[in-house]
Short mmCIF file of C-alpha atoms and ligand atoms in Angstrom, two decimals:
data_model
loop_
_atom_site.label_atom_id
_atom_site.label_comp_id
_atom_site.label_asym_id
_atom_site.label_seq_id
_atom_site.Cartn_x
_atom_site.Cartn_y
_atom_site.Cartn_z
CA MET A 69 6.71 -38.85 -7.65
CA LYS A 70 9.93 -40.67 -6.09
CA GLN A 71 12.14 -38.79 -4.51
CA SER A 72 16.41 -38.31 -4.30
CA LEU A 73 18.42 -40.03 -2.56
CA ARG A 74 18.66 -37.17 -0.40
CA ALA A 75 15.78 -36.28 0.68
CA ARG A 76 14.75 -39.99 1.62
CA SER A 77 18.05 -38.70 4.07
CA ASN A 78 19.09 -42.02 3.13
CA PRO A 79 22.42 -42.87 4.02
CA LEU A 80 23.54 -43.94 0.52
CA ALA A 81 23.24 -40.12 -0.44
CA LYS A 82 26.22 -39.72 1.56
CA THR A 83 29.69 -40.85 -0.64
CA ASP A 84 31.57 -42.31 2.56
CA THR A 85 28.91 -44.52 2.91
CA GLN A 86 29.13 -44.81 -1.01
CA GLN A 87 33.15 -45.70 -1.07
CA ALA A 88 32.47 -48.38 2.36
CA GLN A 89 29.87 -49.92 0.46
CA LEU A 90 31.84 -50.60 -2.56
CA SER A 91 35.20 -51.73 -0.25
CA ALA A 92 32.72 -54.18 2.19
CA GLY A 93 31.53 -57.72 1.34
CA PRO A 94 33.15 -59.74 -1.30
CA PHE A 95 36.07 -56.82 -1.19
CA ALA A 96 37.10 -57.11 2.40
CA ASP A 97 36.56 -60.79 2.98
CA GLY A 98 38.59 -61.42 -0.45
CA SER A 99 36.11 -63.43 -2.45
CA LEU A 100 36.86 -60.86 -5.18
CA PRO A 101 39.59 -59.36 -6.24
CA THR A 102 39.19 -55.14 -5.22
CA PHE A 103 39.79 -53.30 -8.60
CA GLU A 104 43.08 -52.47 -7.79
CA ALA A 105 44.45 -56.19 -6.59
CA GLN A 106 43.14 -57.40 -10.48
CA LEU A 107 45.28 -54.51 -12.15
CA GLN A 108 47.93 -56.07 -11.05
CA GLN A 109 47.06 -59.55 -11.68
CA HIS A 110 46.93 -58.41 -15.47
CA ARG A 111 50.83 -57.20 -14.08
CA LEU A 112 48.89 -53.42 -15.76
CA PRO A 113 50.06 -50.74 -14.41
CA ALA A 114 47.95 -47.99 -12.72
CA ILE A 115 45.86 -45.92 -15.04
CA ARG A 116 46.78 -42.72 -16.39
CA PRO A 117 45.41 -39.72 -18.35
CA LYS A 118 46.41 -39.34 -21.69
CA THR A 119 46.08 -36.56 -24.21
CA LEU A 120 43.40 -34.38 -23.16
CA GLU A 121 40.12 -34.48 -25.06
CA ILE A 122 36.67 -34.09 -23.52
CA LEU A 123 35.42 -31.99 -20.74
CA GLN A 124 32.80 -33.05 -19.47
CA LEU A 125 30.46 -30.59 -17.52
CA ASN A 126 27.86 -31.58 -14.51
CA MET A 127 25.72 -28.25 -15.15
CA GLY A 128 24.14 -29.57 -11.65
CA TYR A 129 21.92 -32.12 -10.54
CA MET A 130 18.46 -31.01 -11.20
CA CYS A 131 16.31 -32.96 -13.06
CA ASN A 132 12.57 -33.38 -14.62
CA GLN A 133 13.64 -36.92 -13.76
CA VAL A 134 14.38 -39.05 -10.53
CA CYS A 135 14.97 -42.43 -12.91
CA ALA A 136 15.63 -45.96 -10.01
CA HIS A 137 18.83 -46.16 -11.89
CA CYS A 138 20.95 -42.75 -11.97
CA HIS A 139 24.43 -42.16 -10.64
CA VAL A 140 23.62 -39.15 -10.09
CA ASP A 141 20.65 -38.97 -7.34
CA ALA A 142 19.39 -36.11 -9.76
CA GLY A 143 16.13 -34.97 -9.13
CA PRO A 144 13.57 -31.86 -8.71
CA ASP A 145 14.67 -31.69 -5.59
CA ARG A 146 18.32 -30.97 -6.36
CA LYS A 147 18.83 -27.09 -6.75
CA GLU A 148 23.16 -27.73 -7.01
CA LYS A 149 24.33 -25.79 -10.43
CA MET A 150 27.37 -24.32 -11.84
CA SER A 151 27.71 -20.09 -10.99
CA ARG A 152 28.28 -18.32 -14.49
CA GLN A 153 31.41 -17.84 -12.77
CA ILE A 154 32.92 -21.66 -13.60
CA LEU A 155 30.75 -21.45 -16.67
CA GLN A 156 33.31 -19.07 -17.95
CA LYS A 157 35.53 -20.81 -16.08
CA CYS A 158 35.01 -23.46 -18.62
CA LEU A 159 34.54 -21.03 -21.60
CA ASP A 160 37.62 -19.65 -21.27
CA LEU A 161 39.68 -23.24 -20.96
CA LEU A 162 37.93 -23.92 -24.61
CA SER A 163 39.82 -20.66 -25.51
CA SER A 164 43.53 -21.93 -23.98
CA THR A 165 43.76 -25.50 -24.78
CA ASP A 166 43.29 -28.42 -27.34
CA ILE A 167 40.24 -29.60 -26.12
CA HIS A 168 37.83 -30.66 -29.02
CA THR A 169 34.91 -31.73 -27.03
CA LEU A 170 31.86 -30.11 -24.54
CA ASP A 171 30.17 -32.81 -23.24
CA LEU A 172 27.71 -31.47 -21.62
CA THR A 173 25.34 -33.14 -18.83
CA GLY A 174 23.61 -33.30 -15.32
CA GLY A 175 20.42 -33.75 -13.71
CA ALA A 176 19.26 -32.31 -16.71
CA PRO A 177 21.30 -29.79 -18.50
CA GLU A 178 18.81 -28.34 -20.14
CA MET A 179 17.13 -26.76 -16.75
CA HIS A 180 20.53 -24.54 -16.28
CA PRO A 181 18.87 -20.89 -16.91
CA ASP A 182 22.85 -19.99 -18.60
CA PHE A 183 22.47 -23.10 -21.09
CA ARG A 184 21.35 -21.31 -24.13
CA TRP A 185 23.83 -18.45 -23.22
CA PHE A 186 26.96 -20.90 -22.65
CA VAL A 187 25.60 -23.81 -25.69
CA ALA A 188 26.07 -20.31 -28.29
CA GLU A 189 28.79 -18.32 -26.54
CA ALA A 190 30.49 -22.19 -26.40
CA ARG A 191 29.82 -22.54 -29.46
CA LYS A 192 31.65 -18.19 -31.28
CA ARG A 193 35.27 -20.78 -29.61
CA GLY A 194 34.73 -22.92 -31.72
CA VAL A 195 34.15 -26.40 -30.11
CA ARG A 196 34.37 -29.24 -32.77
CA ASP A 197 32.38 -32.09 -31.12
CA LEU A 198 29.33 -30.22 -28.10
CA ILE A 199 27.45 -33.14 -26.83
CA VAL A 200 24.42 -32.31 -24.61
CA ARG A 201 23.30 -35.61 -22.14
CA SER A 202 18.85 -34.56 -23.14
CA ASN A 203 17.04 -37.60 -20.80
CA LEU A 204 14.27 -36.63 -23.62
CA THR A 205 11.22 -35.58 -22.24
CA ILE A 206 12.60 -32.48 -20.92
CA LEU A 207 12.10 -31.32 -24.90
CA ARG A 208 8.15 -31.65 -24.02
CA ALA A 209 8.37 -30.13 -20.94
CA ASN A 210 6.22 -27.16 -21.83
CA LYS A 211 6.71 -24.57 -24.25
CA SER A 212 9.66 -22.79 -23.37
CA TYR A 213 11.90 -26.38 -23.74
CA LYS A 214 9.63 -27.01 -26.49
CA GLU A 215 11.72 -24.46 -28.74
CA LEU A 216 15.40 -26.63 -27.88
CA PRO A 217 15.57 -28.80 -29.83
CA ALA A 218 15.47 -25.93 -32.54
CA PHE A 219 18.01 -24.41 -30.94
CA PHE A 220 20.76 -27.70 -31.03
CA ALA A 221 20.19 -28.01 -34.30
CA GLU A 222 20.27 -24.09 -35.20
CA GLN A 223 23.52 -24.78 -32.61
CA GLY A 224 25.08 -28.20 -34.20
CA VAL A 225 24.59 -29.46 -31.28
CA HIS A 226 24.97 -32.95 -31.41
CA VAL A 227 22.40 -35.16 -29.51
CA VAL A 228 23.19 -37.56 -27.32
CA SER A 229 19.80 -39.33 -26.00
CA SER A 230 18.84 -41.83 -23.23
CA LEU A 231 16.16 -44.45 -24.33
CA PRO A 232 16.57 -47.85 -21.74
CA PHE A 233 14.42 -49.85 -24.60
CA TYR A 234 12.58 -49.91 -27.67
CA LYS A 235 9.03 -50.45 -25.78
CA ARG A 236 7.33 -49.04 -23.04
CA GLU A 237 7.11 -51.68 -20.37
CA LYS A 238 10.81 -51.23 -19.52
CA THR A 239 11.64 -48.12 -20.20
CA ASP A 240 8.64 -46.41 -17.41
CA ARG A 241 9.59 -48.52 -15.31
CA GLN A 242 12.97 -47.66 -15.34
CA ARG A 243 12.48 -44.54 -15.75
CA GLY A 244 8.88 -43.00 -14.62
CA GLU A 245 5.29 -43.65 -16.44
CA GLY A 246 4.53 -41.99 -19.61
CA VAL A 247 9.02 -41.60 -19.96
CA PHE A 248 8.63 -43.18 -23.75
CA GLY A 249 5.64 -41.62 -25.00
CA GLN A 250 7.66 -38.07 -24.81
CA SER A 251 10.90 -39.47 -25.70
CA ILE A 252 9.21 -40.53 -28.45
CA GLU A 253 7.62 -37.50 -29.48
CA ALA A 254 11.35 -35.90 -28.35
CA LEU A 255 12.80 -38.40 -31.05
CA GLN A 256 9.72 -37.73 -33.79
CA VAL A 257 10.74 -33.61 -33.29
CA LEU A 258 14.65 -34.35 -33.69
CA ASN A 259 14.45 -36.51 -36.91
CA GLU A 260 12.22 -33.81 -38.35
CA LEU A 261 14.77 -31.42 -37.68
CA GLY A 262 17.45 -33.65 -39.07
CA TYR A 263 18.25 -35.67 -36.82
CA GLY A 264 20.77 -38.62 -36.56
CA LYS A 265 19.25 -39.39 -40.20
CA GLU A 266 21.62 -40.46 -43.28
CA GLY A 267 23.77 -37.39 -44.76
CA SER A 268 23.00 -34.77 -42.15
CA ASP A 269 25.46 -33.46 -40.42
CA LEU A 270 22.98 -32.79 -36.92
CA LYS A 271 23.42 -36.32 -34.76
CA LEU A 272 21.66 -38.62 -32.93
CA ASP A 273 22.86 -40.97 -30.25
CA LEU A 274 20.95 -42.84 -28.03
CA VAL A 275 22.61 -44.39 -24.76
CA TYR A 276 21.11 -48.35 -23.82
CA ASN A 277 21.60 -49.84 -19.85
CA PRO A 278 19.98 -52.32 -18.52
CA SER A 279 16.52 -51.81 -16.60
CA GLY A 280 17.80 -54.42 -13.70
CA ALA A 281 21.05 -56.26 -12.63
CA PHE A 282 21.99 -57.86 -15.66
CA LEU A 283 25.24 -55.90 -18.13
CA PRO A 284 24.68 -54.97 -21.89
CA GLY A 285 24.41 -57.87 -24.55
CA ASP A 286 26.50 -57.31 -27.58
CA GLN A 287 26.66 -53.01 -28.73
CA THR A 288 25.88 -53.65 -32.91
CA ALA A 289 23.19 -56.33 -31.89
CA LEU A 290 21.36 -54.34 -29.71
CA GLU A 291 21.84 -51.13 -31.64
CA HIS A 292 20.30 -53.44 -34.70
CA ASP A 293 17.04 -54.63 -33.28
CA PHE A 294 16.51 -50.78 -31.44
CA LYS A 295 16.94 -49.65 -34.67
CA LYS A 296 14.86 -51.45 -36.27
CA ALA A 297 12.32 -51.55 -33.44
CA LEU A 298 12.23 -47.53 -34.08
CA GLN A 299 11.81 -47.72 -37.31
CA GLU A 300 9.04 -49.71 -37.85
CA ASP A 301 6.45 -49.05 -34.57
CA PHE A 302 7.61 -45.20 -34.75
CA GLY A 303 9.44 -44.23 -37.81
CA ILE A 304 12.61 -42.93 -35.56
CA VAL A 305 15.50 -43.11 -37.05
CA PHE A 306 19.54 -42.38 -35.04
CA ASN A 307 22.52 -43.10 -36.03
CA GLN A 308 24.38 -45.30 -32.69
CA LEU A 309 23.70 -46.96 -29.91
CA PHE A 310 26.09 -47.24 -27.33
CA ALA A 311 25.00 -50.27 -24.70
CA LEU A 312 26.25 -48.83 -21.03
CA THR A 313 26.61 -50.50 -18.24
CA ASN A 314 25.34 -49.34 -14.88
CA LEU A 315 27.71 -48.22 -12.58
CA PRO A 316 27.17 -49.56 -8.44
CA ILE A 317 27.12 -46.07 -7.35
CA SER A 318 24.46 -43.86 -6.01
CA ARG A 319 20.40 -45.25 -6.63
CA PHE A 320 21.56 -47.65 -8.88
CA LEU A 321 23.21 -48.61 -5.68
CA ASP A 322 20.71 -48.33 -2.71
CA TYR A 323 18.97 -51.00 -5.83
CA LEU A 324 21.73 -53.24 -5.97
CA ILE A 325 21.80 -53.33 -2.13
CA ALA A 326 17.28 -53.41 -1.17
CA SER A 327 17.02 -56.39 -4.14
CA GLU A 328 19.80 -58.24 -2.74
CA ASN A 329 22.15 -58.01 -6.12
CA PHE A 330 24.86 -56.60 -4.77
CA GLU A 331 27.37 -59.89 -4.14
CA ASP A 332 26.08 -61.22 -7.72
CA TYR A 333 25.63 -57.84 -9.98
CA MET A 334 29.58 -57.34 -8.88
CA HIS A 335 30.60 -60.60 -9.39
CA ALA A 336 29.14 -60.26 -12.54
CA LEU A 337 31.02 -57.71 -13.11
CA VAL A 338 34.38 -59.26 -11.90
CA GLU A 339 33.87 -62.01 -13.96
CA ALA A 340 33.28 -59.63 -17.47
CA PHE A 341 36.03 -58.14 -16.22
CA ASN A 342 38.53 -57.63 -19.48
CA PRO A 343 41.88 -56.27 -19.77
CA ALA A 344 41.70 -54.77 -22.88
CA ALA A 345 39.30 -52.46 -22.37
CA VAL A 346 41.28 -50.57 -19.37
CA ALA A 347 43.75 -48.54 -21.38
CA GLN A 348 40.60 -47.35 -23.08
CA VAL A 349 38.53 -46.07 -19.94
CA MET A 350 37.08 -42.73 -20.88
CA CYS A 351 39.26 -41.00 -17.30
CA THR A 352 41.85 -41.96 -19.36
CA ASN A 353 40.60 -38.56 -21.96
CA THR A 354 37.88 -37.23 -20.19
CA LEU A 355 38.07 -34.59 -17.59
CA SER A 356 34.88 -33.84 -15.18
CA VAL A 357 33.93 -30.47 -13.60
CA SER A 358 31.54 -30.07 -11.04
CA HIS A 359 29.24 -27.46 -10.27
CA GLU A 360 31.09 -25.94 -7.46
CA GLY A 361 34.11 -26.53 -10.48
CA TYR A 362 36.21 -29.00 -8.42
CA LEU A 363 37.93 -31.19 -10.61
CA TYR A 364 37.54 -35.21 -10.75
CA ASP A 365 38.56 -38.22 -13.13
CA CYS A 366 35.20 -39.00 -14.98
CA ASP A 367 31.55 -38.15 -12.81
CA PHE A 368 31.53 -40.68 -11.50
CA ASN A 369 34.08 -40.40 -9.11
CA GLN A 370 32.38 -36.99 -9.28
CA MET A 371 28.93 -38.74 -7.11
CA LEU A 372 31.58 -40.99 -5.29
CA GLY A 373 33.55 -37.66 -3.87
CA MET A 374 36.85 -38.51 -4.74
CA PRO A 375 38.29 -35.70 -6.15
CA VAL A 376 41.41 -36.23 -8.99
CA ALA A 377 44.85 -36.23 -7.43
CA SER A 378 46.46 -33.57 -8.03
CA ALA A 379 47.86 -30.59 -6.31
CA ILE A 380 45.01 -28.78 -8.77
CA GLN A 381 41.30 -29.40 -7.53
CA HIS A 382 40.22 -27.01 -9.15
CA ILE A 383 39.33 -25.56 -12.33
CA ASP A 384 40.70 -21.78 -11.47
CA ASN A 385 43.95 -23.17 -11.18
CA PHE A 386 43.82 -25.34 -14.11
CA ASP A 387 47.58 -26.08 -15.46
CA ILE A 388 46.57 -29.06 -17.67
CA ASP A 389 50.36 -29.74 -17.52
CA LEU A 390 50.54 -30.64 -13.40
CA LEU A 391 47.32 -32.39 -14.25
CA ALA A 392 48.47 -34.69 -16.82
CA GLN A 393 50.53 -36.22 -14.03
CA ARG A 394 48.38 -37.96 -11.70
CA LYS A 395 47.13 -41.15 -11.34
CA ILE A 396 43.17 -41.22 -11.67
CA GLU A 397 41.14 -42.79 -8.36
CA ILE A 398 40.28 -45.76 -9.33
CA SER A 399 38.11 -48.01 -6.70
CA GLN A 400 35.83 -51.17 -7.48
CA HIS A 401 32.76 -49.34 -9.61
CA CYS A 402 35.35 -49.14 -12.15
CA TYR A 403 34.36 -52.67 -12.53
CA GLY A 404 31.50 -51.65 -13.95
CA CYS A 405 33.97 -49.25 -16.92
CA THR A 406 35.75 -52.94 -18.13
CA ALA A 407 33.25 -55.17 -18.52
CA GLY A 408 33.00 -57.36 -21.50
CA ASN A 409 33.13 -55.24 -24.22
CA GLY A 410 33.58 -52.38 -21.49
CA SER A 411 31.40 -49.16 -21.77
CA SER A 412 32.52 -45.31 -21.65
CA CYS A 413 30.07 -42.98 -22.10
CA GLN A 414 30.52 -43.56 -25.82
CA GLY A 415 29.64 -47.33 -25.28
CA ALA A 416 31.30 -49.90 -25.96
CA MET A 417 34.59 -49.44 -26.50
CA THR A 418 36.99 -52.21 -27.79
CA MET B 53 28.14 -80.91 4.34
CA LYS B 54 25.76 -78.16 2.09
CA LYS B 55 21.97 -78.54 2.32
CA SER B 56 21.13 -79.05 -1.58
CA TYR B 57 23.33 -81.35 -4.83
CA TYR B 58 22.57 -77.52 -6.61
CA GLN B 59 25.03 -74.68 -6.29
CA PRO B 60 23.91 -71.27 -8.23
CA GLU B 61 27.96 -70.88 -7.43
CA ASP B 62 28.62 -74.05 -9.46
CA LEU B 63 27.58 -72.88 -12.97
CA SER B 64 30.80 -70.22 -12.94
CA LYS B 65 33.04 -73.51 -12.50
CA PHE B 66 31.10 -75.39 -15.19
CA LYS B 67 35.01 -74.61 -17.52
CA ASN B 68 36.75 -76.50 -14.47
CA ILE B 69 35.48 -80.26 -15.64
CA SER B 70 38.19 -79.88 -18.07
CA ASP B 71 40.70 -80.34 -15.44
CA TRP B 72 40.12 -84.08 -15.40
CA SER B 73 39.87 -84.37 -19.09
CA PRO B 74 41.15 -81.34 -20.62
CA GLU B 75 40.65 -82.53 -24.57
CA LEU B 76 37.53 -83.83 -24.40
CA GLY B 77 36.10 -80.42 -22.67
CA ALA B 78 38.09 -78.61 -25.36
CA LYS B 79 36.75 -80.55 -27.52
CA PHE B 80 33.17 -79.83 -26.09
CA PHE B 81 32.96 -75.62 -24.81
CA GLU B 82 34.24 -74.95 -29.05
CA TYR B 83 30.90 -77.60 -30.26
CA TYR B 84 28.90 -75.23 -27.43
CA ASN B 85 30.35 -72.08 -28.71
CA THR B 86 30.22 -72.93 -31.95
CA VAL B 87 26.64 -73.85 -31.58
CA PHE B 88 24.95 -70.88 -29.86
CA GLU B 89 27.31 -68.25 -32.93
CA GLU B 90 25.07 -66.59 -34.92
CA GLY B 91 24.52 -69.07 -38.08
CA ALA B 92 20.73 -69.71 -40.47
CA LEU B 93 19.12 -68.96 -37.18
CA SER B 94 20.08 -66.32 -35.18
CA ALA B 95 21.99 -66.62 -32.04
CA ARG B 96 18.37 -64.96 -30.18
CA GLU B 97 16.54 -67.14 -31.66
CA LYS B 98 19.17 -70.24 -30.09
CA SER B 99 18.66 -68.30 -26.57
CA LEU B 100 15.25 -68.67 -26.32
CA ILE B 101 15.88 -71.88 -27.84
CA ALA B 102 18.12 -72.90 -25.19
CA LEU B 103 16.04 -71.53 -22.57
CA ALA B 104 13.31 -73.58 -23.61
CA VAL B 105 14.84 -76.36 -23.58
CA ALA B 106 16.37 -75.79 -20.19
CA HIS B 107 13.33 -76.26 -18.47
CA VAL B 108 12.71 -79.72 -20.53
CA VAL B 109 15.55 -81.31 -19.41
CA HIS B 110 15.03 -79.17 -15.53
CA CYS B 111 18.84 -77.95 -15.31
CA PRO B 112 18.50 -74.71 -12.23
CA TYR B 113 22.58 -73.10 -14.10
CA CYS B 114 20.66 -72.42 -17.60
CA ILE B 115 17.04 -71.36 -16.59
CA ASP B 116 19.47 -68.70 -14.63
CA ALA B 117 22.35 -68.70 -17.49
CA TYR B 118 19.99 -68.50 -20.66
CA THR B 119 16.89 -66.13 -18.72
CA LYS B 120 20.65 -63.82 -18.30
CA ASP B 121 21.38 -64.22 -21.64
CA GLY B 122 17.95 -63.15 -22.83
CA LEU B 123 17.35 -60.04 -20.26
CA GLN B 124 21.57 -59.22 -21.88
CA ARG B 125 20.39 -59.58 -25.62
CA GLY B 126 16.71 -57.78 -24.96
CA ILE B 127 14.39 -60.10 -24.56
CA ALA B 128 11.82 -59.25 -23.93
CA LYS B 129 9.97 -61.73 -20.83
CA GLU B 130 7.38 -62.59 -22.72
CA GLU B 131 9.00 -64.17 -25.35
CA MET B 132 10.93 -65.78 -22.35
CA MET B 133 7.39 -67.51 -21.14
CA GLU B 134 6.19 -68.92 -25.02
CA ALA B 135 9.59 -70.01 -24.82
CA VAL B 136 8.92 -72.04 -21.79
CA HIS B 137 5.19 -73.23 -23.49
CA VAL B 138 6.64 -73.99 -26.72
CA GLY B 139 8.77 -76.32 -24.41
CA ALA B 140 6.21 -77.15 -22.06
CA ALA B 141 3.95 -77.79 -24.57
CA ILE B 142 5.83 -79.97 -26.98
CA GLN B 143 6.89 -82.21 -23.23
CA SER B 144 3.41 -82.60 -22.76
CA GLY B 145 2.38 -83.68 -25.99
CA ALA B 146 5.16 -86.06 -25.80
CA THR B 147 3.49 -88.13 -22.13
CA LEU B 148 -0.08 -87.47 -23.84
CA VAL B 149 0.81 -88.90 -27.56
CA HIS B 150 1.95 -91.92 -25.07
CA GLY B 151 -2.39 -92.02 -24.26
CA VAL B 152 -2.18 -93.82 -27.67
CA GLN B 153 0.08 -96.66 -27.18
CA MET B 154 -2.56 -97.21 -24.30
CA MET B 155 -5.38 -97.33 -25.10
CA GLY B 156 -4.24 -99.97 -28.38
CA ILE B 157 -2.44 -102.06 -25.00
CA HIS B 158 -6.43 -101.62 -23.30
CA ASP B 159 -8.13 -102.19 -26.73
CA LYS B 160 -5.92 -105.44 -27.60
CA LEU B 161 -6.47 -106.54 -24.38
CA SER B 162 -10.07 -106.22 -23.63
CA MET B 163 -13.47 -108.00 -25.12
S1 SF4 C 641 19.28 -40.60 -14.54
FE1 SF4 C 641 19.23 -38.99 -16.33
S2 SF4 C 641 17.22 -38.25 -16.37
FE2 SF4 C 641 17.87 -39.89 -14.56
S3 SF4 C 641 17.14 -38.26 -13.10
FE3 SF4 C 641 19.61 -39.02 -13.17
S4 SF4 C 641 20.38 -37.24 -14.65
FE4 SF4 C 641 18.02 -37.53 -15.30
S1 SF4 C 642 34.61 -45.69 -13.30
FE1 SF4 C 642 35.65 -42.97 -13.37
S2 SF4 C 642 37.89 -43.59 -12.85
FE2 SF4 C 642 37.19 -45.38 -12.80
S3 SF4 C 642 37.47 -46.80 -15.12
FE3 SF4 C 642 35.42 -45.91 -15.12
S4 SF4 C 642 36.04 -43.19 -15.73
FE4 SF4 C 642 38.06 -44.55 -15.42
#
């Protein structure tokens, strides 16, 4: 099995190496404008947060998969996980603020030993939308994980699952041998419980991201193709498809450099810059919490080691008003959020 | 001087053809964009036709553009290759059908 960049001692496992790479090449020699310069050229102000609606928790970097494009550098060898104390702080925040959406990610959040306890506690605090980002294969991994779909249904969890393609080959190439078959089984189990069905409250969304150095096409057209193929071939239904652009971070960045696609990919992202997408990037209504309790504008900034530009940097001294005054930390990876129709954790935005 | 007649970066400068003839340039791009919209044929089908024609007319820019377009649309490599074969079959057929002309001339001139 492949390993994380960290386990391979790849220089890109270090956040400062990644940050340097994002400002090198075409951005250093001026052939492409930095993201900041691009905003200025379009007379757009610095990005600032609006009302905080979504709390995204990175529960840890452990994952049963080692996807080639992973921006978290997750894998079975990554042991970092959120402590119970931090989890409790997050629950307290749900009670004390108007945050209505909880977005659990990782790694595979389901692998966190306190996962079920935490989901049930968050539910008790009246979260409106409780999202679990599931890689699907974890739901087929062993007996205990196989019980999770029923637990999700019971707790009214909103499942957002990654499925890079509706055919086996591309999925397995990006995510590993056998991933497609297991993902299909997991989707069928979720459907049997009512997930993704018309009239059901149990929401099942899919995330598509390109398996290579190209941008995703039109989200509506892709959703149509996914729905048709999954229905015809496997009888699977789902609610929405989110087409996400791969951001040049961590393992995807490593792939871009190793395949000599970095410059062309950055050119493609810059060419696709859509000024209208800037106002709606996800950092405007989301805050990301790391397993250690540090605060970031988004999960991408977390992986690049770019904490919030605020006196408040940790959940221990959370202050919603002070945090609201900050400017969002940006770099060239932000072009991935503003390319074409824009790409957030909720897919195309404009 | 650069060593090739074709420069990959010229593809992104395609729109510059309007600089020296804005009116014709605008008309061309409007026509081009309309052709590729969803119509009686889907945009997906049109993309595959464009890829096949790109090969037949040996246009490296169009091959680059419509391979990427196909990837973005989720068109599988098998579909792309079949489209290229359609182009190749028509092109070779067009060559071979002239063989009938050759046969006719041959027979007319031969005793
Ligand atoms: S992309 Fe998701 S499923 Fe794949 S290794 Fe990363 S966290 Fe795990
Ligand atoms: S990468 Fe993060 S900070 Fe940059 S625009 Fe996207 S969400 Fe905002």
